[in-house]
CSV table of C-alpha atoms and ligand atoms in Angstrom, one decimal:
chain,number,residue,atom,x,y,z
A,1,MET,CA,-19.7,15.9,-3.4
A,2,LYS,CA,-17.1,14.8,-5.9
A,3,ILE,CA,-13.5,13.9,-5.1
A,4,GLY,CA,-10.7,13.1,-7.6
A,5,LEU,CA,-7.1,12.3,-6.8
A,6,GLU,CA,-3.8,12.8,-8.5
A,7,ILE,CA,-1.4,10.3,-7.0
A,8,HIS,CA,2.4,10.7,-7.4
A,9,VAL,CA,4.4,7.5,-6.9
A,10,GLN,CA,8.2,7.6,-6.8
A,11,LEU,CA,9.3,4.8,-9.1
A,12,PRO,CA,11.9,2.4,-7.7
A,13,THR,CA,14.6,2.9,-10.3
A,14,LYS,CA,18.3,2.8,-9.3
A,15,SER,CA,19.2,6.0,-11.1
A,16,LYS,CA,17.2,9.2,-11.8
A,17,MET,CA,14.9,9.6,-14.8
A,18,PHE,CA,17.3,11.5,-17.2
A,19,CYS,CA,20.8,11.1,-15.7
A,20,SER,CA,22.8,8.5,-13.8
A,21,CYS,CA,22.6,10.1,-10.4
A,22,PRO,CA,21.6,7.5,-7.8
A,23,THR,CA,18.1,7.6,-6.2
A,24,THR,CA,19.2,6.2,-2.9
A,25,ASP,CA,19.0,8.3,0.3
A,26,ALA,CA,21.8,10.8,0.0
A,27,PRO,CA,24.4,11.5,2.8
A,28,ALA,CA,23.8,15.2,2.6
A,29,PRO,CA,21.7,17.7,0.7
A,30,ASN,CA,22.7,18.4,-2.9
A,31,THR,CA,25.1,15.5,-3.2
A,32,HIS,CA,23.2,13.3,-5.7
A,33,VAL,CA,23.1,15.9,-8.4
A,34,CYS,CA,24.7,16.6,-11.8
A,35,PRO,CA,24.4,19.2,-14.6
A,36,THR,CA,21.5,17.3,-16.1
A,37,CYS,CA,19.2,17.1,-13.0
A,38,LEU,CA,20.2,20.7,-12.1
A,39,GLY,CA,19.3,21.8,-15.7
A,40,MET,CA,22.6,23.5,-16.4
A,41,PRO,CA,23.3,24.9,-19.9
A,42,GLY,CA,24.5,22.3,-22.4
A,43,SER,CA,23.2,19.3,-20.4
A,44,ARG,CA,20.9,16.8,-22.2
A,45,PRO,CA,18.5,14.4,-20.7
A,46,VAL,CA,18.7,10.7,-21.6
A,47,LEU,CA,15.6,8.7,-20.7
A,48,ASN,CA,16.0,5.8,-18.2
A,49,ARG,CA,14.2,2.8,-20.0
A,50,LYS,CA,13.1,1.4,-16.6
A,51,VAL,CA,10.8,4.4,-16.1
A,52,LEU,CA,8.8,3.4,-19.2
A,53,GLU,CA,8.6,-0.2,-18.0
A,54,TYR,CA,7.2,0.8,-14.6
A,55,GLY,CA,4.8,3.2,-16.2
A,56,ILE,CA,3.5,0.4,-18.5
A,57,MET,CA,3.2,-2.0,-15.5
A,58,LEU,CA,1.1,0.5,-13.6
A,59,ALA,CA,-1.0,1.3,-16.7
A,60,LYS,CA,-1.7,-2.4,-17.1
A,61,MET,CA,-2.5,-2.8,-13.5
A,62,LEU,CA,-5.1,0.0,-13.7
A,63,GLY,CA,-6.6,-1.4,-16.9
A,64,CYS,CA,-5.5,1.6,-19.0
A,65,LYS,CA,-4.9,1.4,-22.7
A,66,VAL,CA,-1.2,1.6,-23.1
A,67,ALA,CA,-0.2,4.1,-25.8
A,68,ASP,CA,1.5,2.7,-28.9
A,69,THR,CA,3.7,5.8,-29.0
A,70,THR,CA,4.5,8.4,-26.4
A,71,TRP,CA,6.6,11.5,-25.9
A,72,PHE,CA,7.5,14.1,-23.4
A,73,SER,CA,6.6,17.8,-22.9
A,74,ARG,CA,8.1,20.7,-21.0
A,75,LYS,CA,5.8,22.3,-18.5
A,76,THR,CA,7.0,25.8,-17.8
A,77,TYR,CA,6.7,27.2,-14.3
A,78,PHE,CA,9.1,29.0,-12.1
A,79,TYR,CA,9.6,27.6,-8.6
A,80,PRO,CA,12.9,27.6,-6.7
A,81,ASP,CA,12.8,23.8,-6.4
A,82,MET,CA,12.7,23.5,-10.2
A,83,SER,CA,16.0,25.0,-11.2
A,84,LYS,CA,15.4,24.6,-14.9
A,85,SER,CA,12.1,26.5,-14.8
A,86,VAL,CA,10.7,23.6,-16.8
A,87,GLN,CA,9.6,20.2,-15.7
A,88,ILE,CA,9.8,17.3,-18.1
A,89,THR,CA,6.4,15.6,-18.0
A,90,GLN,CA,3.9,14.1,-20.4
A,91,TYR,CA,1.0,16.1,-21.7
A,92,ASP,CA,-0.2,14.7,-25.0
A,93,ASN,CA,-0.1,10.9,-25.3
A,94,PRO,CA,0.6,9.8,-21.8
A,95,ILE,CA,1.7,6.2,-21.2
A,96,GLY,CA,-1.8,5.0,-20.4
A,97,GLU,CA,-5.4,6.3,-20.5
A,98,GLY,CA,-8.9,5.2,-19.8
A,99,GLY,CA,-8.6,2.6,-17.0
A,100,VAL,CA,-10.7,1.6,-14.0
A,101,TYR,CA,-10.0,0.5,-10.5
A,102,TYR,CA,-12.6,-1.4,-8.5
A,103,LEU,CA,-12.7,-0.2,-4.9
A,104,ASN,CA,-13.4,-3.3,-2.7
A,105,GLY,CA,-13.7,-5.2,-5.9
A,106,LYS,CA,-17.0,-3.4,-6.6
A,107,LYS,CA,-17.2,0.3,-6.9
A,108,PRO,CA,-15.6,1.5,-10.2
A,109,ILE,CA,-13.2,4.5,-9.9
A,110,ARG,CA,-12.3,5.6,-13.4
A,111,ILE,CA,-8.7,6.3,-14.1
A,112,THR,CA,-8.3,9.2,-16.5
A,113,ARG,CA,-4.6,8.7,-17.3
A,114,ILE,CA,-1.2,7.7,-16.0
A,115,HIS,CA,1.9,9.5,-17.1
A,116,VAL,CA,5.5,9.7,-16.0
A,117,GLU,CA,7.5,12.8,-15.1
A,118,GLU,CA,10.4,14.0,-13.1
A,119,ASP,CA,10.2,15.1,-9.4
A,120,PRO,CA,11.3,18.6,-8.5
A,121,GLY,CA,13.7,19.3,-5.6
A,122,LYS,CA,12.7,20.0,-2.0
A,123,THR,CA,12.2,23.3,-0.4
A,124,LYS,CA,12.7,23.7,3.3
A,125,ARG,CA,11.6,26.9,5.0
A,126,VAL,CA,14.0,28.5,7.4
A,127,GLY,CA,12.4,31.3,9.4
A,128,ASP,CA,9.9,33.6,7.7
A,129,LEU,CA,12.1,35.0,5.0
A,130,SER,CA,14.4,32.4,3.6
A,131,SER,CA,14.4,28.8,2.3
A,132,LEU,CA,16.9,26.1,1.7
A,133,ILE,CA,16.8,23.9,-1.4
A,134,ASP,CA,17.8,20.3,-1.8
A,135,TYR,CA,18.0,19.0,-5.4
A,136,ASN,CA,18.7,15.4,-4.5
A,137,ARG,CA,15.1,14.6,-5.3
A,138,SER,CA,15.2,16.6,-8.5
A,139,GLY,CA,14.9,14.2,-11.5
A,140,ILE,CA,13.7,11.1,-9.5
A,141,PRO,CA,11.0,9.5,-11.7
A,142,LEU,CA,7.4,9.7,-10.7
A,143,ALA,CA,4.2,8.1,-12.1
A,144,GLU,CA,1.2,10.3,-11.8
A,145,ILE,CA,-2.1,8.5,-11.7
A,146,VAL,CA,-5.2,10.8,-12.2
A,147,THR,CA,-8.7,9.6,-11.3
A,148,GLU,CA,-12.0,10.9,-12.4
A,149,PRO,CA,-14.0,12.5,-9.6
A,150,ASP,CA,-15.7,9.2,-8.8
A,151,ILE,CA,-14.9,9.2,-5.1
A,152,SER,CA,-17.8,10.2,-2.8
A,153,THR,CA,-16.4,10.9,0.7
A,154,PRO,CA,-13.1,11.6,2.4
A,155,ALA,CA,-13.2,8.2,4.1
A,156,GLU,CA,-13.7,6.5,0.7
A,157,ALA,CA,-10.7,8.4,-0.7
A,158,ARG,CA,-8.6,7.0,2.1
A,159,GLU,CA,-9.8,3.5,1.6
A,160,PHE,CA,-9.2,3.7,-2.2
A,161,LEU,CA,-5.7,5.1,-1.7
A,162,GLY,CA,-4.9,2.3,0.8
A,163,GLN,CA,-5.9,-0.4,-1.6
A,164,LEU,CA,-4.3,1.2,-4.6
A,165,ILE,CA,-1.0,1.7,-2.7
A,166,GLU,CA,-1.0,-2.0,-1.5
A,167,ASP,CA,-1.5,-3.1,-5.1
A,168,ILE,CA,1.2,-0.7,-6.5
A,169,ARG,CA,3.7,-1.8,-3.9
A,170,HIS,CA,3.2,-5.4,-4.9
A,171,VAL,CA,3.1,-5.0,-8.7
A,172,ILE,CA,6.2,-2.8,-9.1
A,173,ALA,CA,8.0,-4.1,-5.9
A,174,LEU,CA,8.0,-0.7,-4.3
A,175,PRO,CA,9.9,-0.7,-1.0
A,176,GLY,CA,7.6,-0.3,2.1
A,177,ASP,CA,9.5,2.7,3.6
A,178,GLY,CA,12.4,5.0,3.2
A,179,GLU,CA,12.6,8.2,1.2
A,180,ARG,CA,10.5,7.0,-1.7
A,181,SER,CA,7.0,8.2,-1.1
A,182,ILE,CA,3.6,8.5,-2.4
A,183,ARG,CA,2.0,12.0,-2.5
A,184,CYS,CA,-1.4,13.0,-3.4
A,185,ASP,CA,-3.1,16.1,-4.8
A,186,CYS,CA,-6.8,16.0,-3.7
A,187,ASN,CA,-9.5,17.7,-5.8
A,188,ILE,CA,-12.8,18.2,-4.1
A,189,SER,CA,-15.9,20.1,-5.0
A,190,VAL,CA,-19.0,20.3,-2.9
A,191,GLY,CA,-20.7,22.7,-5.3
A,192,LYS,CA,-19.8,23.6,-8.8
A,193,GLU,CA,-16.2,24.8,-8.4
A,194,ARG,CA,-13.4,22.6,-7.2
A,195,CYS,CA,-10.3,23.2,-5.1
A,196,GLU,CA,-7.1,21.3,-5.2
A,197,VAL,CA,-5.1,20.5,-2.0
A,198,LYS,CA,-1.5,19.9,-3.1
A,199,ASN,CA,1.0,17.4,-1.9
A,200,VAL,CA,-0.7,15.6,0.9
A,201,THR,CA,1.3,12.7,2.2
A,202,GLY,CA,-0.2,9.7,4.1
A,203,LEU,CA,-3.6,8.1,4.1
A,204,LYS,CA,-4.7,9.7,7.3
A,205,ASN,CA,-3.8,13.2,6.1
A,206,VAL,CA,-5.6,12.7,2.8
A,207,GLU,CA,-8.8,12.0,4.8
A,208,ARG,CA,-8.2,14.9,7.2
A,209,ALA,CA,-7.4,17.4,4.4
A,210,LEU,CA,-10.5,16.4,2.4
A,211,THR,CA,-12.8,16.5,5.5
A,212,PHE,CA,-11.6,20.0,6.3
A,213,GLU,CA,-12.2,21.1,2.8
A,214,MET,CA,-15.6,19.5,2.7
A,215,ILE,CA,-16.7,21.4,5.8
A,216,ARG,CA,-15.1,24.7,4.6
A,217,GLN,CA,-16.8,24.6,1.2
A,218,THR,CA,-20.2,23.5,2.7
A,219,LYS,CA,-20.1,26.5,5.2
A,220,ILE,CA,-19.3,29.0,2.4
A,221,LEU,CA,-22.1,27.7,0.2
A,222,LYS,CA,-24.6,27.6,3.0
A,223,ALA,CA,-23.8,31.2,3.8
A,224,GLY,CA,-24.6,32.1,0.2
A,225,GLY,CA,-20.9,32.5,-0.8
A,226,LYS,CA,-19.0,31.3,-3.8
A,227,ILE,CA,-16.1,28.8,-4.0
A,228,ASP,CA,-13.1,30.1,-5.8
A,229,ARG,CA,-11.1,27.7,-8.0
A,230,GLU,CA,-7.8,27.6,-6.2
A,231,THR,CA,-4.8,25.6,-5.1
A,232,ARG,CA,-4.5,25.1,-1.4
A,233,ARG,CA,-2.0,23.3,0.9
A,234,PHE,CA,-2.6,21.2,4.0
A,235,ASP,CA,-1.1,22.3,7.3
A,236,GLU,CA,-0.6,18.9,9.0
A,237,GLU,CA,-0.1,20.4,12.5
A,238,ARG,CA,-3.2,22.5,12.5
A,239,GLY,CA,-5.3,20.2,10.4
A,240,VAL,CA,-6.4,23.0,8.0
A,241,THR,CA,-6.0,23.9,4.3
A,242,ILE,CA,-4.6,27.2,3.3
A,243,SER,CA,-5.0,29.1,0.0
A,244,VAL,CA,-1.7,29.2,-1.9
A,245,ARG,CA,-2.7,30.6,-5.3
A,246,LYS,CA,-5.7,31.0,-7.6
A,247,LYS,CA,-5.7,27.9,-9.7
A,248,GLU,CA,-4.0,28.2,-13.0
A,249,PHE,CA,-5.4,26.5,-16.1
A,250,GLU,CA,-3.4,24.0,-18.1
A,251,ALA,CA,-2.9,26.6,-20.9
A,252,ASP,CA,-1.0,28.8,-18.4
A,253,TYR,CA,1.9,26.3,-18.3
A,254,GLY,CA,2.7,26.8,-22.0
A,255,TYR,CA,3.5,23.2,-22.7
A,256,ILE,CA,5.8,22.5,-25.6
A,257,ASP,CA,7.1,19.1,-26.9
A,258,GLU,CA,10.4,18.3,-25.3
A,259,PRO,CA,13.0,18.8,-28.1
A,260,ASP,CA,15.8,16.9,-26.4
A,261,LEU,CA,13.9,13.6,-26.3
A,262,GLY,CA,12.4,11.6,-29.1
A,263,ILE,CA,9.2,9.6,-29.7
A,264,TYR,CA,9.0,6.3,-27.9
A,265,HIS,CA,7.4,3.3,-29.5
A,266,LEU,CA,5.9,1.3,-26.6
A,267,LYS,CA,3.9,-1.5,-28.3
A,268,GLU,CA,6.5,-4.2,-28.4
A,269,MET,CA,7.7,-3.4,-24.8
A,270,ALA,CA,4.1,-3.3,-23.5
A,271,ASP,CA,3.3,-6.7,-25.1
A,272,ALA,CA,6.4,-8.2,-23.5
A,273,ILE,CA,5.6,-7.0,-20.0
A,274,LYS,CA,3.6,-9.4,-17.9
A,275,ILE,CA,2.5,-8.0,-14.5
A,276,LYS,CA,1.9,-9.8,-11.2
A,277,GLU,CA,-1.6,-10.2,-10.0
A,278,SER,CA,-2.5,-7.4,-7.6
A,279,PRO,CA,-3.4,-8.3,-4.0
A,280,GLN,CA,-6.9,-6.9,-4.3
A,281,LYS,CA,-7.6,-9.0,-7.4
A,282,MET,CA,-6.0,-12.0,-5.8
A,283,ALA,CA,-8.3,-11.8,-2.8
A,284,LEU,CA,-11.4,-11.6,-5.0
A,285,ARG,CA,-10.2,-14.5,-7.1
A,286,LEU,CA,-9.4,-16.7,-4.1
A,287,ALA,CA,-12.9,-16.0,-2.6
A,288,HIS,CA,-14.5,-16.8,-5.9
A,289,GLU,CA,-12.5,-19.8,-6.9
A,290,TYR,CA,-12.3,-21.6,-3.6
A,291,GLY,CA,-15.7,-20.5,-2.1
A,292,ILE,CA,-14.2,-18.9,1.0
A,293,ASP,CA,-15.6,-15.7,2.3
A,294,GLN,CA,-14.1,-12.4,1.1
A,295,LYS,CA,-13.0,-11.3,4.5
A,296,ALA,CA,-11.0,-14.5,5.0
A,297,ALA,CA,-9.5,-14.2,1.5
A,298,LYS,CA,-8.6,-10.5,2.2
A,299,GLN,CA,-7.1,-11.5,5.6
A,300,LEU,CA,-4.7,-14.0,3.8
A,301,VAL,CA,-3.6,-11.5,1.2
A,302,THR,CA,-3.1,-8.7,3.7
A,303,THR,CA,-1.0,-10.9,6.0
A,304,SER,CA,1.2,-11.7,3.0
A,305,VAL,CA,0.8,-12.5,-0.7
A,306,GLY,CA,3.1,-15.5,0.0
A,307,LEU,CA,0.6,-16.8,2.6
A,308,ALA,CA,-2.2,-16.5,0.0
A,309,GLU,CA,0.0,-18.4,-2.5
A,310,THR,CA,0.6,-21.2,0.1
A,311,PHE,CA,-3.2,-21.3,0.7
A,312,GLU,CA,-3.8,-21.7,-3.0
A,313,ALA,CA,-1.1,-24.4,-3.4
A,314,VAL,CA,-2.6,-26.4,-0.6
A,315,ALA,CA,-6.2,-25.9,-1.8
A,316,LYS,CA,-5.3,-27.1,-5.3
A,317,GLU,CA,-3.4,-30.2,-4.2
A,318,LEU,CA,-5.1,-31.2,-1.0
A,319,GLY,CA,-8.5,-29.6,-1.0
A,320,VAL,CA,-10.0,-26.3,0.3
A,321,GLN,CA,-10.8,-27.8,3.6
A,322,ASN,CA,-7.2,-28.6,4.4
A,323,ALA,CA,-6.1,-25.2,3.2
A,324,VAL,CA,-8.7,-23.5,5.5
A,325,LYS,CA,-7.8,-25.8,8.5
A,326,TRP,CA,-4.0,-25.5,8.2
A,327,VAL,CA,-3.0,-22.5,6.2
A,328,SER,CA,-5.7,-20.1,7.5
A,329,GLY,CA,-5.0,-21.6,11.0
A,330,PRO,CA,-1.5,-22.4,12.3
A,331,VAL,CA,0.4,-21.4,9.2
A,332,SER,CA,-1.2,-17.9,9.2
A,333,ALA,CA,-0.7,-17.6,13.0
A,334,GLY,CA,3.1,-18.3,12.6
A,335,TRP,CA,3.6,-16.4,9.4
A,336,LYS,CA,5.1,-13.1,10.9
A,337,ALA,CA,7.4,-15.1,13.1
A,338,MET,CA,8.6,-17.1,10.1
A,339,GLU,CA,9.2,-13.9,8.0
A,340,ALA,CA,11.0,-12.2,10.9
A,341,ARG,CA,13.6,-15.0,11.1
A,342,GLY,CA,13.9,-15.1,7.3
A,343,GLY,CA,12.3,-18.6,7.0
A,344,SER,CA,10.4,-20.0,4.0
A,345,PRO,CA,6.9,-21.5,3.8
A,346,ASP,CA,8.2,-24.4,1.6
A,347,ASP,CA,8.3,-26.9,4.4
A,348,VAL,CA,4.6,-26.5,5.2
A,349,VAL,CA,3.0,-28.2,2.3
A,350,PRO,CA,4.8,-31.6,2.7
A,351,ILE,CA,3.7,-31.7,6.4
A,352,ILE,CA,0.0,-31.2,5.4
A,353,ARG,CA,0.5,-33.8,2.6
A,354,ARG,CA,1.6,-36.3,5.2
A,355,PHE,CA,-1.4,-35.5,7.4
A,356,VAL,CA,-3.8,-36.0,4.4
A,357,ALA,CA,-2.1,-39.3,3.6
A,358,GLY,CA,-2.8,-40.4,7.2
A,359,GLU,CA,0.9,-40.7,8.2
A,360,ILE,CA,0.6,-38.2,11.0
A,361,THR,CA,-2.2,-37.3,13.4
A,362,ASP,CA,-3.9,-34.0,13.7
A,363,THR,CA,-1.9,-33.0,16.8
A,364,GLU,CA,1.4,-34.0,15.2
A,365,CYS,CA,0.6,-32.0,12.1
A,366,ALA,CA,-0.2,-28.9,14.2
A,367,LEU,CA,3.1,-29.4,16.1
A,368,GLU,CA,5.2,-29.8,13.0
A,369,ILE,CA,3.7,-26.8,11.4
A,370,LYS,CA,4.4,-24.8,14.4
A,371,CYS,CA,8.0,-25.9,14.4
A,372,ALA,CA,8.3,-25.1,10.7
A,373,MET,CA,7.0,-21.6,11.3
A,374,THR,CA,9.0,-20.7,14.4
A,375,GLY,CA,12.1,-22.7,13.6
A,376,GLU,CA,12.0,-24.3,17.1
A,377,SER,CA,12.6,-28.0,17.5
A,378,ALA,CA,9.7,-30.3,18.2
A,379,GLU,CA,11.2,-31.3,21.6
A,380,SER,CA,11.3,-27.7,22.8
A,381,VAL,CA,7.7,-27.0,21.6
A,382,LYS,CA,6.6,-30.3,23.3
A,383,GLY,CA,8.6,-29.4,26.4
A,384,ALA,CA,6.9,-26.0,26.5
A,385,SER,CA,3.5,-27.5,26.1
A,386,GLY,CA,4.4,-29.9,28.9
A,387,ASP,CA,5.1,-26.9,30.9
A,388,LEU,CA,1.7,-25.5,30.1
A,389,ASP,CA,-0.1,-28.6,31.2
A,390,LYS,CA,1.9,-28.5,34.5
A,391,ILE,CA,0.9,-24.9,35.3
A,392,ILE,CA,-2.7,-25.7,34.6
A,393,GLY,CA,-2.7,-29.0,36.5
A,394,GLU,CA,-1.2,-27.3,39.7
A,395,PHE,CA,-3.7,-24.5,39.6
A,396,LEU,CA,-6.7,-26.8,39.2
A,397,ASP,CA,-5.4,-29.0,42.0
A,398,GLN,CA,-5.4,-25.9,44.3
A,399,ASN,CA,-8.8,-24.6,43.0
A,400,PRO,CA,-11.0,-27.7,42.7
A,401,ALA,CA,-14.2,-25.5,42.9
A,402,ILE,CA,-13.6,-24.4,39.3
A,403,ILE,CA,-14.4,-27.9,38.1
A,404,ALA,CA,-17.8,-27.9,39.8
A,405,ASP,CA,-18.5,-24.3,38.6
A,406,TYR,CA,-17.5,-25.2,35.1
A,407,ALA,CA,-20.2,-27.9,34.9
A,408,LYS,CA,-22.8,-25.2,35.5
A,409,ASN,CA,-21.2,-22.4,33.5
A,410,GLU,CA,-18.2,-22.8,31.1
A,411,LYS,CA,-17.2,-19.2,31.9
A,412,ALA,CA,-15.7,-20.6,35.2
A,413,ALA,CA,-12.7,-21.7,33.1
A,414,ASN,CA,-11.8,-18.0,32.6
A,415,LYS,CA,-10.3,-17.8,36.1
A,416,ALA,CA,-7.8,-20.6,35.3
A,417,ILE,CA,-7.2,-19.2,31.8
A,418,GLY,CA,-6.4,-15.7,33.2
A,419,PHE,CA,-4.0,-17.1,35.8
A,420,VAL,CA,-2.1,-19.3,33.3
A,421,MET,CA,-1.8,-16.4,30.8
A,422,LYS,CA,-0.3,-14.2,33.5
A,423,GLN,CA,1.9,-17.0,34.9
A,424,SER,CA,3.4,-18.0,31.6
A,425,GLY,CA,4.1,-14.4,30.6
A,426,GLY,CA,2.7,-14.7,27.0
A,427,ARG,CA,4.7,-17.8,26.0
A,428,PHE,CA,1.5,-19.4,24.8
A,429,SER,CA,-1.2,-18.1,22.6
A,430,SER,CA,-4.6,-17.6,24.2
A,431,ALA,CA,-6.1,-20.2,21.9
A,432,GLU,CA,-3.6,-22.7,23.2
A,433,VAL,CA,-4.3,-21.9,26.8
A,434,VAL,CA,-8.0,-22.0,26.4
A,435,GLU,CA,-7.8,-25.3,24.7
A,436,ALA,CA,-5.5,-26.8,27.3
A,437,VAL,CA,-7.5,-25.5,30.3
A,438,ARG,CA,-10.7,-26.9,28.9
A,439,LYS,CA,-9.1,-30.3,28.2
A,440,ASP,CA,-7.8,-30.5,31.8
A,441,ILE,CA,-11.0,-29.4,33.4
A,442,GLU,CA,-13.1,-31.8,31.3
A,443,SER,CA,-10.8,-34.7,32.1
A,444,ARG,CA,-11.5,-34.1,35.8
A,445,MET,CA,-15.3,-34.0,35.4
B,1,ZN,ZN1,21.8,14.0,-12.1
């Protein structure tokens, strides 16, 4: 089985690709439109330079060769959501070609090409006979990333897409939600001929659509049938793919060079653009450079690239051991809380520095980090932990049998741990409670 993907990413420009209409969420359908993005007679497209910059960034991220010169083509097809009957896209000389992406840092998925093009509008079906069309999306810039059919299973396609999207989000600072989306055309062949499932959104749906297609094609071939080359769509509710049309070939689109736009020389621009390290590459590098295992490195980067950067800063200055002990420990545990209150990780490194210099103890360091992450004062955290000791103390006073049982089997502590967790209503982490209960029991033995 062979699977290849065509991934469409809406680029985070402020205005559309060839006009100055905004790309933000519109208050109502057909409000962010103008003669250019509607393709009215006499209108002329003007290219948004940012589109080329984002295209180059992605091309570099994917290890593609960036073209020295590039231009645009008109792809002719009639569809109601494309009011011009032509889409401005790239056919010859796309921005980038011949890249490779390493899935899990290992398996190469070759990237055929990456080009930029304009998004069509949106069609919304109303009943069986009519549709409404919204052109707000028309002219929003897209990057299309095309892979070779190097993906082996639907689950692998999902994994690949997940990692790729994480990298793209970081490298071009794509917002995590909102209208801007990532859509995927999935090509899959079990036998000789392939089918394309158009416009699938979401990782889970990509896997579902491909799994359905895999089973459908396998059944046909087993029954001695033949797969037709065709375009299908995925019905999310029913979880099935449906034939839309027999697949057209590239020649059917009658591409011509876009006469309203010129040739763009990219070399200087491409040389000047430096891209951020992608999260997947960063995880691999951290594991390799600091000798931590890949899972731990991945965990840091997935929690936040900022956390991974803090890890690296501490590892460089104060040694890997301290980075593992403090950054992978309490800093990581408090990271989400810190982000949620709009805090910064800058305060953490000086605390660890003082610990390494012997100015504060282990316990003080842990406490100060916790305060830095949550924004609470040391007194309130201390007060809370005093509270914790009190709850545990009282419970053990009333249940002295636990101490004797614990000497035989440490699991006896679970009764006290369970009680305290319930009693404190989640104010303390389970690690804290386990630690405090053990300490108290052991002090009584
Ligand atoms: Zn416009």
